[in-house]
Amino acid sequence: MITYRNALTKEHRSLTAFLLDHGANPWNHLPEDGIRESLAAVAQGNGEVLLACDSSTIVGLCIFFYPSALPEKYQQYAKSQSSVYVSEVTVHRDYAGQGIGFELLRQTIAGAEALDAMLVLIDRHEENLASAGMMRKAGFAELRTFVDLERRNYGSRKTTVMGYQLR
């Protein structure tokens, strides 16, 4: 049975390894320094890491940032609305297709409501159909697609920003 809980700061080192092992693929921009920066920001109280666990084994995670820590480049999509930004959803490759990513997003959306956010933002490679399906299933809608040469070096090299309007 899969259970969900918030990560402990002492688990962050293993989460970096998890992300590099299970999140790295041609669709996903995951530089190690960026992962470390995200986890450091969470440790400083700017967000959370939600874990999916099978017994004591981590099988998925979602990193998200509070409205007060919304990255500047996503503020244009928030349009002054209090917004949570999901920077990463990764599922262990042996657990893919079991709805774990969807459930991580569903629980993050519920947490965003508790933070009085009005919008949840997330992005993906334009051609990442698995992520697109998971995000649509969770209720996200496409906001904008643009060429993103800094983060995308595969396929169309485009990023699609998606949003979930809470109210």
PDB file of C-alpha atoms in Angstrom:
ATOM      1  CA  MET A   1       0.000   0.000   0.000  1.00  0.00           C
ATOM      2  CA  ILE A   2       1.322   3.440  -0.934  1.00  0.00           C
ATOM      3  CA  THR A   3       1.309   6.062   1.815  1.00  0.00           C
ATOM      4  CA  TYR A   4       1.996   9.787   1.538  1.00  0.00           C
ATOM      5  CA  ARG A   5       3.860  12.046   3.941  1.00  0.00           C
ATOM      6  CA  ASN A   6       6.033  15.148   4.094  1.00  0.00           C
ATOM      7  CA  ALA A   7       9.769  14.577   3.772  1.00  0.00           C
ATOM      8  CA  LEU A   8      12.103  15.256   6.648  1.00  0.00           C
ATOM      9  CA  THR A   9      15.052  17.593   6.078  1.00  0.00           C
ATOM     10  CA  LYS A  10      17.434  14.759   6.965  1.00  0.00           C
ATOM     11  CA  GLU A  11      16.074  12.838   3.946  1.00  0.00           C
ATOM     12  CA  HIS A  12      17.036  15.523   1.401  1.00  0.00           C
ATOM     13  CA  ARG A  13      20.383  13.951   0.474  1.00  0.00           C
ATOM     14  CA  SER A  14      18.664  10.688  -0.485  1.00  0.00           C
ATOM     15  CA  LEU A  15      16.004  12.655  -2.375  1.00  0.00           C
ATOM     16  CA  THR A  16      18.670  14.189  -4.605  1.00  0.00           C
ATOM     17  CA  ALA A  17      19.858  10.684  -5.494  1.00  0.00           C
ATOM     18  CA  PHE A  18      16.247   9.550  -6.061  1.00  0.00           C
ATOM     19  CA  LEU A  19      15.589  12.441  -8.439  1.00  0.00           C
ATOM     20  CA  LEU A  20      18.780  11.837 -10.401  1.00  0.00           C
ATOM     21  CA  ASP A  21      18.068   8.082 -10.623  1.00  0.00           C
ATOM     22  CA  HIS A  22      14.360   8.221 -11.483  1.00  0.00           C
ATOM     23  CA  GLY A  23      13.651  11.718 -12.771  1.00  0.00           C
ATOM     24  CA  ALA A  24      16.419  12.207 -15.280  1.00  0.00           C
ATOM     25  CA  ASN A  25      15.280  11.597 -18.853  1.00  0.00           C
ATOM     26  CA  PRO A  26      15.368  13.530 -22.135  1.00  0.00           C
ATOM     27  CA  TRP A  27      12.111  15.321 -21.222  1.00  0.00           C
ATOM     28  CA  ASN A  28      13.112  16.442 -17.759  1.00  0.00           C
ATOM     29  CA  HIS A  29      15.561  19.244 -16.972  1.00  0.00           C
ATOM     30  CA  LEU A  30      17.168  18.115 -13.693  1.00  0.00           C
ATOM     31  CA  PRO A  31      20.560  19.681 -13.076  1.00  0.00           C
ATOM     32  CA  GLU A  32      22.017  18.470  -9.789  1.00  0.00           C
ATOM     33  CA  ASP A  33      22.730  22.018  -8.593  1.00  0.00           C
ATOM     34  CA  GLY A  34      19.099  22.953  -9.309  1.00  0.00           C
ATOM     35  CA  ILE A  35      17.860  19.993  -7.267  1.00  0.00           C
ATOM     36  CA  ARG A  36      20.103  21.002  -4.374  1.00  0.00           C
ATOM     37  CA  GLU A  37      18.883  24.621  -4.598  1.00  0.00           C
ATOM     38  CA  SER A  38      15.252  23.491  -4.538  1.00  0.00           C
ATOM     39  CA  LEU A  39      15.791  21.248  -1.522  1.00  0.00           C
ATOM     40  CA  ALA A  40      17.746  24.011   0.258  1.00  0.00           C
ATOM     41  CA  ALA A  41      14.821  26.386  -0.349  1.00  0.00           C
ATOM     42  CA  VAL A  42      12.452  23.810   1.146  1.00  0.00           C
ATOM     43  CA  ALA A  43      14.762  23.381   4.154  1.00  0.00           C
ATOM     44  CA  GLN A  44      14.627  27.179   4.627  1.00  0.00           C
ATOM     45  CA  GLY A  45      10.832  27.016   4.890  1.00  0.00           C
ATOM     46  CA  ASN A  46       9.891  28.075   1.356  1.00  0.00           C
ATOM     47  CA  GLY A  47       8.085  24.892   0.358  1.00  0.00           C
ATOM     48  CA  GLU A  48       7.582  21.212   0.989  1.00  0.00           C
ATOM     49  CA  VAL A  49       8.471  17.820  -0.381  1.00  0.00           C
ATOM     50  CA  LEU A  50       5.613  15.334  -0.404  1.00  0.00           C
ATOM     51  CA  LEU A  51       6.712  11.691  -0.532  1.00  0.00           C
ATOM     52  CA  ALA A  52       4.973   8.541  -1.744  1.00  0.00           C
ATOM     53  CA  CYS A  53       6.242   5.469   0.116  1.00  0.00           C
ATOM     54  CA  ASP A  54       5.788   1.739  -0.282  1.00  0.00           C
ATOM     55  CA  SER A  55       6.490   0.608   3.269  1.00  0.00           C
ATOM     56  CA  SER A  56       9.742   2.455   4.046  1.00  0.00           C
ATOM     57  CA  THR A  57      10.827   2.782   0.401  1.00  0.00           C
ATOM     58  CA  ILE A  58      10.392   6.168  -1.301  1.00  0.00           C
ATOM     59  CA  VAL A  59       8.643   5.593  -4.643  1.00  0.00           C
ATOM     60  CA  GLY A  60       7.672   9.144  -5.581  1.00  0.00           C
ATOM     61  CA  LEU A  61       8.010  12.764  -4.623  1.00  0.00           C
ATOM     62  CA  CYS A  62       6.617  16.191  -5.334  1.00  0.00           C
ATOM     63  CA  ILE A  63       8.527  19.404  -4.578  1.00  0.00           C
ATOM     64  CA  PHE A  64       6.416  22.537  -4.351  1.00  0.00           C
ATOM     65  CA  PHE A  65       6.942  26.120  -3.265  1.00  0.00           C
ATOM     66  CA  TYR A  66       4.663  28.314  -1.196  1.00  0.00           C
ATOM     67  CA  PRO A  67       3.072  31.448  -2.663  1.00  0.00           C
ATOM     68  CA  SER A  68       5.621  33.584  -0.805  1.00  0.00           C
ATOM     69  CA  ALA A  69       8.416  31.769  -2.705  1.00  0.00           C
ATOM     70  CA  LEU A  70       6.870  31.712  -6.183  1.00  0.00           C
ATOM     71  CA  PRO A  71       9.808  31.900  -8.615  1.00  0.00           C
ATOM     72  CA  GLU A  72       9.904  35.210 -10.464  1.00  0.00           C
ATOM     73  CA  LYS A  73       9.588  33.634 -13.924  1.00  0.00           C
ATOM     74  CA  TYR A  74       6.173  32.163 -12.949  1.00  0.00           C
ATOM     75  CA  GLN A  75       4.710  35.392 -11.579  1.00  0.00           C
ATOM     76  CA  GLN A  76       3.502  36.345 -15.065  1.00  0.00           C
ATOM     77  CA  TYR A  77       1.205  33.290 -15.043  1.00  0.00           C
ATOM     78  CA  ALA A  78      -0.023  33.956 -11.516  1.00  0.00           C
ATOM     79  CA  LYS A  79      -1.293  37.415 -12.544  1.00  0.00           C
ATOM     80  CA  SER A  80      -1.123  38.626  -8.924  1.00  0.00           C
ATOM     81  CA  GLN A  81      -2.961  35.557  -7.628  1.00  0.00           C
ATOM     82  CA  SER A  82      -1.479  33.739  -4.634  1.00  0.00           C
ATOM     83  CA  SER A  83       0.128  30.738  -6.361  1.00  0.00           C
ATOM     84  CA  VAL A  84       1.940  27.527  -5.486  1.00  0.00           C
ATOM     85  CA  TYR A  85       4.611  26.307  -7.915  1.00  0.00           C
ATOM     86  CA  VAL A  86       5.269  22.581  -8.351  1.00  0.00           C
ATOM     87  CA  SER A  87       8.882  22.255  -9.422  1.00  0.00           C
ATOM     88  CA  GLU A  88       9.089  18.484  -9.650  1.00  0.00           C
ATOM     89  CA  VAL A  89       7.001  15.312  -9.631  1.00  0.00           C
ATOM     90  CA  THR A  90       9.007  12.116  -9.984  1.00  0.00           C
ATOM     91  CA  VAL A  91       7.913   8.501  -9.610  1.00  0.00           C
ATOM     92  CA  HIS A  92      10.219   5.492  -9.300  1.00  0.00           C
ATOM     93  CA  ARG A  93      10.346   3.844 -12.716  1.00  0.00           C
ATOM     94  CA  ASP A  94       9.163   0.487 -11.235  1.00  0.00           C
ATOM     95  CA  TYR A  95       6.003   2.227  -9.970  1.00  0.00           C
ATOM     96  CA  ALA A  96       5.153   4.260 -13.076  1.00  0.00           C
ATOM     97  CA  GLY A  97       1.590   4.111 -14.347  1.00  0.00           C
ATOM     98  CA  GLN A  98       0.040   3.345 -10.944  1.00  0.00           C
ATOM     99  CA  GLY A  99      -1.434   6.811 -10.324  1.00  0.00           C
ATOM    100  CA  ILE A 100       1.231   7.860  -7.820  1.00  0.00           C
ATOM    101  CA  GLY A 101       2.121  11.059  -9.686  1.00  0.00           C
ATOM    102  CA  PHE A 102      -1.563  11.933  -9.966  1.00  0.00           C
ATOM    103  CA  GLU A 103      -2.062  11.383  -6.228  1.00  0.00           C
ATOM    104  CA  LEU A 104       0.997  13.483  -5.389  1.00  0.00           C
ATOM    105  CA  LEU A 105      -0.499  16.305  -7.473  1.00  0.00           C
ATOM    106  CA  ARG A 106      -3.953  15.824  -5.939  1.00  0.00           C
ATOM    107  CA  GLN A 107      -2.516  16.096  -2.437  1.00  0.00           C
ATOM    108  CA  THR A 108      -0.400  19.105  -3.408  1.00  0.00           C
ATOM    109  CA  ILE A 109      -3.520  20.838  -4.741  1.00  0.00           C
ATOM    110  CA  ALA A 110      -5.282  20.146  -1.424  1.00  0.00           C
ATOM    111  CA  GLY A 111      -2.272  21.571   0.422  1.00  0.00           C
ATOM    112  CA  ALA A 112      -2.322  24.660  -1.805  1.00  0.00           C
ATOM    113  CA  GLU A 113      -5.931  25.288  -0.816  1.00  0.00           C
ATOM    114  CA  ALA A 114      -4.886  25.139   2.846  1.00  0.00           C
ATOM    115  CA  LEU A 115      -2.239  27.784   2.045  1.00  0.00           C
ATOM    116  CA  ASP A 116      -4.999  30.057   0.652  1.00  0.00           C
ATOM    117  CA  ALA A 117      -3.489  29.834  -2.826  1.00  0.00           C
ATOM    118  CA  MET A 118      -5.724  30.551  -5.780  1.00  0.00           C
ATOM    119  CA  LEU A 119      -3.601  28.831  -8.436  1.00  0.00           C
ATOM    120  CA  VAL A 120      -1.169  25.916  -8.724  1.00  0.00           C
ATOM    121  CA  LEU A 121       1.444  26.168 -11.481  1.00  0.00           C
ATOM    122  CA  ILE A 122       3.574  23.419 -13.004  1.00  0.00           C
ATOM    123  CA  ASP A 123       5.521  22.953 -16.226  1.00  0.00           C
ATOM    124  CA  ARG A 124       6.719  20.149 -18.469  1.00  0.00           C
ATOM    125  CA  HIS A 125       8.440  19.515 -21.782  1.00  0.00           C
ATOM    126  CA  GLU A 126       5.844  20.132 -24.472  1.00  0.00           C
ATOM    127  CA  GLU A 127       6.240  16.594 -25.875  1.00  0.00           C
ATOM    128  CA  ASN A 128       6.257  14.717 -22.555  1.00  0.00           C
ATOM    129  CA  LEU A 129       2.964  12.927 -23.058  1.00  0.00           C
ATOM    130  CA  ALA A 130       3.117  10.952 -19.788  1.00  0.00           C
ATOM    131  CA  SER A 131       3.454  14.145 -17.745  1.00  0.00           C
ATOM    132  CA  ALA A 132       0.821  15.873 -19.862  1.00  0.00           C
ATOM    133  CA  GLY A 133      -1.656  13.074 -19.183  1.00  0.00           C
ATOM    134  CA  MET A 134      -0.948  13.046 -15.443  1.00  0.00           C
ATOM    135  CA  MET A 135      -1.346  16.821 -15.231  1.00  0.00           C
ATOM    136  CA  ARG A 136      -4.569  16.878 -17.258  1.00  0.00           C
ATOM    137  CA  LYS A 137      -5.991  14.020 -15.177  1.00  0.00           C
ATOM    138  CA  ALA A 138      -5.260  16.100 -12.059  1.00  0.00           C
ATOM    139  CA  GLY A 139      -7.185  19.023 -13.602  1.00  0.00           C
ATOM    140  CA  PHE A 140      -4.385  21.234 -14.943  1.00  0.00           C
ATOM    141  CA  ALA A 141      -4.959  23.279 -18.098  1.00  0.00           C
ATOM    142  CA  GLU A 142      -2.338  24.578 -20.522  1.00  0.00           C
ATOM    143  CA  LEU A 143      -1.498  28.257 -20.076  1.00  0.00           C
ATOM    144  CA  ARG A 144       1.397  28.774 -22.496  1.00  0.00           C
ATOM    145  CA  THR A 145       3.960  26.892 -24.578  1.00  0.00           C
ATOM    146  CA  PHE A 146       7.241  28.554 -25.519  1.00  0.00           C
ATOM    147  CA  VAL A 147      10.722  27.775 -26.819  1.00  0.00           C
ATOM    148  CA  ASP A 148      12.946  27.164 -23.785  1.00  0.00           C
ATOM    149  CA  LEU A 149      16.496  26.639 -25.035  1.00  0.00           C
ATOM    150  CA  GLU A 150      18.006  27.038 -21.550  1.00  0.00           C
ATOM    151  CA  ARG A 151      16.092  24.092 -20.071  1.00  0.00           C
ATOM    152  CA  ARG A 152      15.194  21.923 -23.032  1.00  0.00           C
ATOM    153  CA  ASN A 153      17.773  20.238 -25.243  1.00  0.00           C
ATOM    154  CA  TYR A 154      15.562  17.507 -26.687  1.00  0.00           C
ATOM    155  CA  GLY A 155      12.705  17.313 -29.180  1.00  0.00           C
ATOM    156  CA  SER A 156      10.827  20.567 -29.762  1.00  0.00           C
ATOM    157  CA  ARG A 157      12.816  22.255 -26.963  1.00  0.00           C
ATOM    158  CA  LYS A 158       9.586  23.825 -25.723  1.00  0.00           C
ATOM    159  CA  THR A 159       8.135  24.159 -22.225  1.00  0.00           C
ATOM    160  CA  THR A 160       4.415  24.078 -21.506  1.00  0.00           C
ATOM    161  CA  VAL A 161       3.229  25.875 -18.360  1.00  0.00           C
ATOM    162  CA  MET A 162       0.029  24.500 -16.869  1.00  0.00           C
ATOM    163  CA  GLY A 163      -2.249  25.824 -14.149  1.00  0.00           C
ATOM    164  CA  TYR A 164      -4.892  24.524 -11.796  1.00  0.00           C
ATOM    165  CA  GLN A 165      -7.318  27.249 -10.758  1.00  0.00           C
ATOM    166  CA  LEU A 166      -8.444  26.674  -7.162  1.00  0.00           C
ATOM    167  CA  ARG A 167     -11.079  29.421  -7.081  1.00  0.00           C
TER     168      ARG A 167
END
